[in-house]
mmCIF file of N, CA and C in Angstrom:
data_model
loop_
_atom_site.group_PDB
_atom_site.id
_atom_site.type_symbol
_atom_site.label_atom_id
_atom_site.label_comp_id
_atom_site.label_asym_id
_atom_site.label_seq_id
_atom_site.Cartn_x
_atom_site.Cartn_y
_atom_site.Cartn_z
ATOM 1 N N UNK A 1 -77.857 14.671 24.067
ATOM 2 C CA UNK A 1 -78.478 14.008 25.202
ATOM 3 C C UNK A 1 -77.618 14.212 26.444
ATOM 4 N N UNK A 2 -77.854 13.377 27.427
ATOM 5 C CA UNK A 2 -77.192 13.503 28.722
ATOM 6 C C UNK A 2 -75.766 12.967 28.687
ATOM 7 N N UNK A 3 -74.936 13.502 29.571
ATOM 8 C CA UNK A 3 -73.586 12.964 29.721
ATOM 9 C C UNK A 3 -73.587 11.785 30.688
ATOM 10 N N UNK A 4 -74.745 11.489 31.292
ATOM 11 C CA UNK A 4 -74.879 10.349 32.191
ATOM 12 C C UNK A 4 -75.389 9.131 31.431
ATOM 13 N N UNK A 5 -75.082 7.955 31.969
ATOM 14 C CA UNK A 5 -75.593 6.702 31.416
ATOM 15 C C UNK A 5 -76.669 6.188 32.360
ATOM 16 N N UNK A 6 -77.846 5.869 31.796
ATOM 17 C CA UNK A 6 -78.989 5.450 32.600
ATOM 18 C C UNK A 6 -79.364 3.995 32.340
ATOM 19 N N UNK A 7 -80.036 3.388 33.324
ATOM 20 C CA UNK A 7 -80.586 2.042 33.145
ATOM 21 C C UNK A 7 -81.409 2.022 31.854
ATOM 22 N N UNK A 8 -81.197 0.989 31.063
ATOM 23 C CA UNK A 8 -81.990 0.804 29.853
ATOM 24 C C UNK A 8 -81.507 1.568 28.639
ATOM 25 N N UNK A 9 -80.452 2.383 28.775
ATOM 26 C CA UNK A 9 -79.948 3.112 27.612
ATOM 27 C C UNK A 9 -79.534 2.129 26.515
ATOM 28 N N UNK A 10 -79.936 2.427 25.298
ATOM 29 C CA UNK A 10 -79.589 1.626 24.122
ATOM 30 C C UNK A 10 -78.831 2.528 23.164
ATOM 31 N N UNK A 11 -77.728 2.037 22.608
ATOM 32 C CA UNK A 11 -76.938 2.811 21.661
ATOM 33 C C UNK A 11 -75.772 3.550 22.291
ATOM 34 N N UNK A 12 -75.535 3.353 23.585
ATOM 35 C CA UNK A 12 -74.387 3.959 24.249
ATOM 36 C C UNK A 12 -73.131 3.228 23.800
ATOM 37 N N UNK A 13 -72.149 3.967 23.280
ATOM 38 C CA UNK A 13 -70.901 3.362 22.828
ATOM 39 C C UNK A 13 -69.938 3.301 24.010
ATOM 40 N N UNK A 14 -69.477 2.105 24.299
ATOM 41 C CA UNK A 14 -68.481 1.891 25.349
ATOM 42 C C UNK A 14 -67.180 1.543 24.648
ATOM 43 N N UNK A 15 -66.147 2.350 24.875
ATOM 44 C CA UNK A 15 -64.862 2.139 24.221
ATOM 45 C C UNK A 15 -63.757 2.166 25.263
ATOM 46 N N UNK A 16 -62.962 1.102 25.283
ATOM 47 C CA UNK A 16 -61.861 0.986 26.237
ATOM 48 C C UNK A 16 -60.549 0.892 25.468
ATOM 49 N N UNK A 17 -59.623 1.791 25.762
ATOM 50 C CA UNK A 17 -58.323 1.802 25.087
ATOM 51 C C UNK A 17 -57.380 0.821 25.778
ATOM 52 N N UNK A 18 -56.797 -0.074 24.989
ATOM 53 C CA UNK A 18 -55.865 -1.062 25.542
ATOM 54 C C UNK A 18 -54.422 -0.579 25.497
ATOM 55 N N UNK A 19 -54.146 0.407 24.619
ATOM 56 C CA UNK A 19 -52.788 0.907 24.499
ATOM 57 C C UNK A 19 -51.895 0.040 23.624
ATOM 58 N N UNK A 20 -52.421 -1.044 23.070
ATOM 59 C CA UNK A 20 -51.641 -1.926 22.193
ATOM 60 C C UNK A 20 -52.450 -2.231 20.938
ATOM 61 N N UNK A 21 -51.752 -2.599 19.878
ATOM 62 C CA UNK A 21 -52.420 -2.957 18.635
ATOM 63 C C UNK A 21 -53.244 -4.223 18.829
ATOM 64 N N UNK A 22 -54.441 -4.214 18.289
ATOM 65 C CA UNK A 22 -55.324 -5.371 18.370
ATOM 66 C C UNK A 22 -55.386 -6.122 17.042
ATOM 67 N N UNK A 23 -54.469 -5.784 16.130
ATOM 68 C CA UNK A 23 -54.399 -6.466 14.837
ATOM 69 C C UNK A 23 -54.166 -7.954 15.071
ATOM 70 N N UNK A 24 -54.923 -8.774 14.393
ATOM 71 C CA UNK A 24 -54.770 -10.214 14.518
ATOM 72 C C UNK A 24 -55.514 -10.825 15.692
ATOM 73 N N UNK A 25 -56.264 -10.027 16.424
ATOM 74 C CA UNK A 25 -57.018 -10.571 17.567
ATOM 75 C C UNK A 25 -58.106 -11.508 17.051
ATOM 76 N N UNK A 26 -58.231 -12.660 17.689
ATOM 77 C CA UNK A 26 -59.262 -13.616 17.283
ATOM 78 C C UNK A 26 -60.530 -13.466 18.115
ATOM 79 N N UNK A 27 -60.429 -12.813 19.251
ATOM 80 C CA UNK A 27 -61.602 -12.590 20.103
ATOM 81 C C UNK A 27 -61.381 -11.327 20.928
ATOM 82 N N UNK A 28 -62.386 -10.477 20.922
ATOM 83 C CA UNK A 28 -62.357 -9.250 21.725
ATOM 84 C C UNK A 28 -63.665 -9.147 22.490
ATOM 85 N N UNK A 29 -63.570 -8.718 23.737
ATOM 86 C CA UNK A 29 -64.782 -8.536 24.526
ATOM 87 C C UNK A 29 -64.568 -7.464 25.571
ATOM 88 N N UNK A 30 -65.685 -7.006 26.114
ATOM 89 C CA UNK A 30 -65.666 -6.162 27.299
ATOM 90 C C UNK A 30 -66.339 -6.986 28.385
ATOM 91 N N UNK A 31 -65.584 -7.270 29.433
ATOM 92 C CA UNK A 31 -66.089 -8.008 30.582
ATOM 93 C C UNK A 31 -66.605 -6.991 31.587
ATOM 94 N N UNK A 32 -67.789 -7.239 32.131
ATOM 95 C CA UNK A 32 -68.398 -6.266 33.035
ATOM 96 C C UNK A 32 -68.867 -6.940 34.317
ATOM 97 N N UNK A 33 -68.496 -6.338 35.444
ATOM 98 C CA UNK A 33 -68.994 -6.765 36.748
ATOM 99 C C UNK A 33 -70.055 -5.755 37.158
ATOM 100 N N UNK A 34 -71.268 -6.245 37.346
ATOM 101 C CA UNK A 34 -72.389 -5.378 37.706
ATOM 102 C C UNK A 34 -72.367 -5.072 39.205
ATOM 103 N N UNK A 35 -73.025 -3.999 39.620
ATOM 104 C CA UNK A 35 -73.078 -3.657 41.043
ATOM 105 C C UNK A 35 -73.712 -4.740 41.917
ATOM 106 N N UNK A 36 -74.548 -5.606 41.333
ATOM 107 C CA UNK A 36 -75.192 -6.664 42.119
ATOM 108 C C UNK A 36 -74.327 -7.912 42.248
ATOM 109 N N UNK A 37 -73.089 -7.866 41.690
ATOM 110 C CA UNK A 37 -72.162 -8.987 41.804
ATOM 111 C C UNK A 37 -72.173 -9.938 40.619
ATOM 112 N N UNK A 38 -73.140 -9.825 39.748
ATOM 113 C CA UNK A 38 -73.168 -10.685 38.561
ATOM 114 C C UNK A 38 -72.220 -10.121 37.500
ATOM 115 N N UNK A 39 -71.902 -10.937 36.503
ATOM 116 C CA UNK A 39 -71.002 -10.518 35.438
ATOM 117 C C UNK A 39 -71.629 -10.786 34.076
ATOM 118 N N UNK A 40 -71.117 -10.075 33.089
ATOM 119 C CA UNK A 40 -71.576 -10.244 31.709
ATOM 120 C C UNK A 40 -70.380 -10.013 30.793
ATOM 121 N N UNK A 41 -70.420 -10.632 29.620
ATOM 122 C CA UNK A 41 -69.384 -10.449 28.614
ATOM 123 C C UNK A 41 -70.048 -9.972 27.324
ATOM 124 N N UNK A 42 -69.569 -8.846 26.793
ATOM 125 C CA UNK A 42 -70.096 -8.304 25.550
ATOM 126 C C UNK A 42 -69.050 -8.474 24.458
ATOM 127 N N UNK A 43 -69.416 -9.060 23.334
ATOM 128 C CA UNK A 43 -68.511 -9.207 22.201
ATOM 129 C C UNK A 43 -68.215 -7.826 21.637
ATOM 130 N N UNK A 44 -66.939 -7.491 21.530
ATOM 131 C CA UNK A 44 -66.524 -6.156 21.107
ATOM 132 C C UNK A 44 -65.833 -6.209 19.747
ATOM 133 N N UNK A 45 -65.667 -5.037 19.165
ATOM 134 C CA UNK A 45 -64.960 -4.875 17.898
ATOM 135 C C UNK A 45 -63.698 -4.060 18.137
ATOM 136 N N UNK A 46 -62.697 -4.279 17.291
ATOM 137 C CA UNK A 46 -61.461 -3.508 17.386
ATOM 138 C C UNK A 46 -61.671 -2.135 16.764
ATOM 139 N N UNK A 47 -61.078 -1.145 17.392
ATOM 140 C CA UNK A 47 -61.076 0.229 16.875
ATOM 141 C C UNK A 47 -59.683 0.785 17.151
ATOM 142 N N UNK A 48 -58.711 0.401 16.329
ATOM 143 C CA UNK A 48 -57.316 0.781 16.573
ATOM 144 C C UNK A 48 -56.778 0.009 17.768
ATOM 145 N N UNK A 49 -56.476 0.723 18.840
ATOM 146 C CA UNK A 49 -56.004 0.075 20.064
ATOM 147 C C UNK A 49 -57.123 -0.085 21.095
ATOM 148 N N UNK A 50 -58.346 0.211 20.680
ATOM 149 C CA UNK A 50 -59.490 0.137 21.590
ATOM 150 C C UNK A 50 -60.424 -1.010 21.237
ATOM 151 N N UNK A 51 -61.182 -1.440 22.236
ATOM 152 C CA UNK A 51 -62.305 -2.347 22.005
ATOM 153 C C UNK A 51 -63.566 -1.508 22.155
ATOM 154 N N UNK A 52 -64.557 -1.793 21.315
ATOM 155 C CA UNK A 52 -65.765 -0.958 21.270
ATOM 156 C C UNK A 52 -67.003 -1.852 21.257
ATOM 157 N N UNK A 53 -67.991 -1.435 22.053
ATOM 158 C CA UNK A 53 -69.276 -2.130 22.111
ATOM 159 C C UNK A 53 -70.380 -1.086 22.204
ATOM 160 N N UNK A 54 -71.490 -1.326 21.512
ATOM 161 C CA UNK A 54 -72.652 -0.447 21.576
ATOM 162 C C UNK A 54 -73.760 -1.177 22.314
ATOM 163 N N UNK A 55 -74.264 -0.563 23.390
ATOM 164 C CA UNK A 55 -75.252 -1.241 24.229
ATOM 165 C C UNK A 55 -76.544 -1.519 23.480
ATOM 166 N N UNK A 56 -77.154 -2.634 23.861
ATOM 167 C CA UNK A 56 -78.419 -3.079 23.289
ATOM 168 C C UNK A 56 -79.457 -3.176 24.408
ATOM 169 N N UNK A 57 -80.699 -3.410 24.033
ATOM 170 C CA UNK A 57 -81.776 -3.542 25.019
ATOM 171 C C UNK A 57 -81.425 -4.629 26.028
ATOM 172 N N UNK A 58 -81.581 -4.312 27.307
ATOM 173 C CA UNK A 58 -81.325 -5.274 28.375
ATOM 174 C C UNK A 58 -79.913 -5.281 28.919
ATOM 175 N N UNK A 59 -78.972 -4.603 28.250
ATOM 176 C CA UNK A 59 -77.578 -4.624 28.714
ATOM 177 C C UNK A 59 -77.388 -3.887 30.035
ATOM 178 N N UNK A 60 -77.840 -2.659 30.101
ATOM 179 C CA UNK A 60 -77.627 -1.825 31.291
ATOM 180 C C UNK A 60 -78.861 -1.928 32.178
ATOM 181 N N UNK A 61 -78.894 -2.976 32.980
ATOM 182 C CA UNK A 61 -80.108 -3.308 33.733
ATOM 183 C C UNK A 61 -80.005 -3.098 35.236
ATOM 184 N N UNK A 62 -78.872 -2.604 35.720
ATOM 185 C CA UNK A 62 -78.665 -2.404 37.152
ATOM 186 C C UNK A 62 -77.992 -1.047 37.353
ATOM 187 N N UNK A 63 -78.507 -0.246 38.280
ATOM 188 C CA UNK A 63 -77.852 1.034 38.558
ATOM 189 C C UNK A 63 -76.711 0.835 39.548
ATOM 190 N N UNK A 64 -75.766 1.754 39.491
ATOM 191 C CA UNK A 64 -74.614 1.701 40.389
ATOM 192 C C UNK A 64 -73.313 1.712 39.613
ATOM 193 N N UNK A 65 -72.224 1.371 40.307
ATOM 194 C CA UNK A 65 -70.892 1.392 39.715
ATOM 195 C C UNK A 65 -70.571 0.044 39.071
ATOM 196 N N UNK A 66 -70.458 0.028 37.767
ATOM 197 C CA UNK A 66 -70.047 -1.149 37.012
ATOM 198 C C UNK A 66 -68.529 -1.095 36.866
ATOM 199 N N UNK A 67 -67.868 -2.258 36.831
ATOM 200 C CA UNK A 67 -66.435 -2.329 36.569
ATOM 201 C C UNK A 67 -66.264 -3.031 35.227
ATOM 202 N N UNK A 68 -65.590 -2.346 34.288
ATOM 203 C CA UNK A 68 -65.407 -2.851 32.934
ATOM 204 C C UNK A 68 -63.940 -3.155 32.678
ATOM 205 N N UNK A 69 -63.697 -4.162 31.839
ATOM 206 C CA UNK A 69 -62.331 -4.555 31.514
ATOM 207 C C UNK A 69 -62.296 -5.121 30.094
ATOM 208 N N UNK A 70 -61.362 -4.629 29.285
ATOM 209 C CA UNK A 70 -61.173 -5.167 27.938
ATOM 210 C C UNK A 70 -60.499 -6.537 28.043
ATOM 211 N N UNK A 71 -60.859 -7.432 27.123
ATOM 212 C CA UNK A 71 -60.246 -8.762 27.060
ATOM 213 C C UNK A 71 -59.952 -9.071 25.596
ATOM 214 N N UNK A 72 -58.724 -9.497 25.311
ATOM 215 C CA UNK A 72 -58.309 -9.773 23.936
ATOM 216 C C UNK A 72 -57.565 -11.093 23.859
ATOM 217 N N UNK A 73 -57.903 -11.871 22.839
ATOM 218 C CA UNK A 73 -57.165 -13.086 22.525
ATOM 219 C C UNK A 73 -56.407 -12.827 21.236
ATOM 220 N N UNK A 74 -55.089 -12.891 21.333
ATOM 221 C CA UNK A 74 -54.218 -12.667 20.185
ATOM 222 C C UNK A 74 -53.233 -13.830 20.147
ATOM 223 N N UNK A 75 -53.259 -14.566 19.038
ATOM 224 C CA UNK A 75 -52.418 -15.756 18.954
ATOM 225 C C UNK A 75 -52.847 -16.752 20.008
ATOM 226 N N UNK A 76 -51.886 -17.251 20.773
ATOM 227 C CA UNK A 76 -52.201 -18.243 21.802
ATOM 228 C C UNK A 76 -52.357 -17.629 23.190
ATOM 229 N N UNK A 77 -52.354 -16.290 23.253
ATOM 230 C CA UNK A 77 -52.463 -15.628 24.557
ATOM 231 C C UNK A 77 -53.754 -14.847 24.718
ATOM 232 N N UNK A 78 -54.143 -14.677 25.971
ATOM 233 C CA UNK A 78 -55.311 -13.866 26.308
ATOM 234 C C UNK A 78 -54.894 -12.855 27.362
ATOM 235 N N UNK A 79 -55.274 -11.585 27.129
ATOM 236 C CA UNK A 79 -54.891 -10.512 28.034
ATOM 237 C C UNK A 79 -56.100 -9.675 28.395
ATOM 238 N N UNK A 80 -55.998 -9.013 29.548
ATOM 239 C CA UNK A 80 -57.030 -8.093 30.020
ATOM 240 C C UNK A 80 -56.422 -6.711 30.191
ATOM 241 N N UNK A 81 -57.257 -5.702 29.951
ATOM 242 C CA UNK A 81 -56.835 -4.321 30.162
ATOM 243 C C UNK A 81 -57.098 -3.891 31.591
ATOM 244 N N UNK A 82 -56.774 -2.646 31.874
ATOM 245 C CA UNK A 82 -57.023 -2.096 33.204
ATOM 246 C C UNK A 82 -58.523 -1.936 33.435
ATOM 247 N N UNK A 83 -58.934 -2.118 34.661
ATOM 248 C CA UNK A 83 -60.341 -1.963 35.022
ATOM 249 C C UNK A 83 -60.720 -0.481 35.065
ATOM 250 N N UNK A 84 -61.929 -0.190 34.598
ATOM 251 C CA UNK A 84 -62.469 1.168 34.659
ATOM 252 C C UNK A 84 -63.897 1.098 35.194
ATOM 253 N N UNK A 85 -64.359 2.201 35.760
ATOM 254 C CA UNK A 85 -65.725 2.244 36.291
ATOM 255 C C UNK A 85 -66.657 2.994 35.358
ATOM 256 N N UNK A 86 -67.872 2.485 35.261
ATOM 257 C CA UNK A 86 -68.953 3.153 34.550
ATOM 258 C C UNK A 86 -70.112 3.278 35.531
ATOM 259 N N UNK A 87 -70.542 4.492 35.792
ATOM 260 C CA UNK A 87 -71.672 4.717 36.684
ATOM 261 C C UNK A 87 -72.950 4.695 35.849
ATOM 262 N N UNK A 88 -73.888 3.814 36.223
ATOM 263 C CA UNK A 88 -75.181 3.724 35.574
ATOM 264 C C UNK A 88 -76.222 4.246 36.574
ATOM 265 N N UNK A 89 -76.986 5.244 36.145
ATOM 266 C CA UNK A 89 -77.912 5.927 37.031
ATOM 267 C C UNK A 89 -79.338 5.396 36.859
ATOM 268 N N UNK A 90 -80.130 5.438 37.945
ATOM 269 C CA UNK A 90 -81.555 5.116 37.818
ATOM 270 C C UNK A 90 -82.238 6.263 37.064
ATOM 271 N N UNK A 91 -83.383 5.978 36.480
ATOM 272 C CA UNK A 91 -84.132 7.015 35.766
ATOM 273 C C UNK A 91 -84.425 8.194 36.690
ATOM 274 N N UNK A 92 -84.437 9.370 36.152
ATOM 275 C CA UNK A 92 -84.753 10.629 36.825
ATOM 276 C C UNK A 92 -83.716 11.079 37.844
ATOM 277 N N UNK A 93 -82.539 10.451 37.845
ATOM 278 C CA UNK A 93 -81.472 10.858 38.767
ATOM 279 C C UNK A 93 -80.617 11.926 38.116
#
């Protein structure tokens, strides 16, 4: 398929590398700031040092530059990874 991510795509794997072991994490998520200013939190799974989420219907609902950030709770602390951008395109772009 395409190397671009489009509005409404389902099954797109989003994986963010944290660079640290996530063993023992009690909560993992990908926090996303949408281009329209709203935010969403997706429950993620550990994949080595990465957090991974597979998009579902309704997740990618706004085109533009999304800002994504891994979030992990390990023990009594909560940490965030570096922010990354994901460009979501309108259909036929």
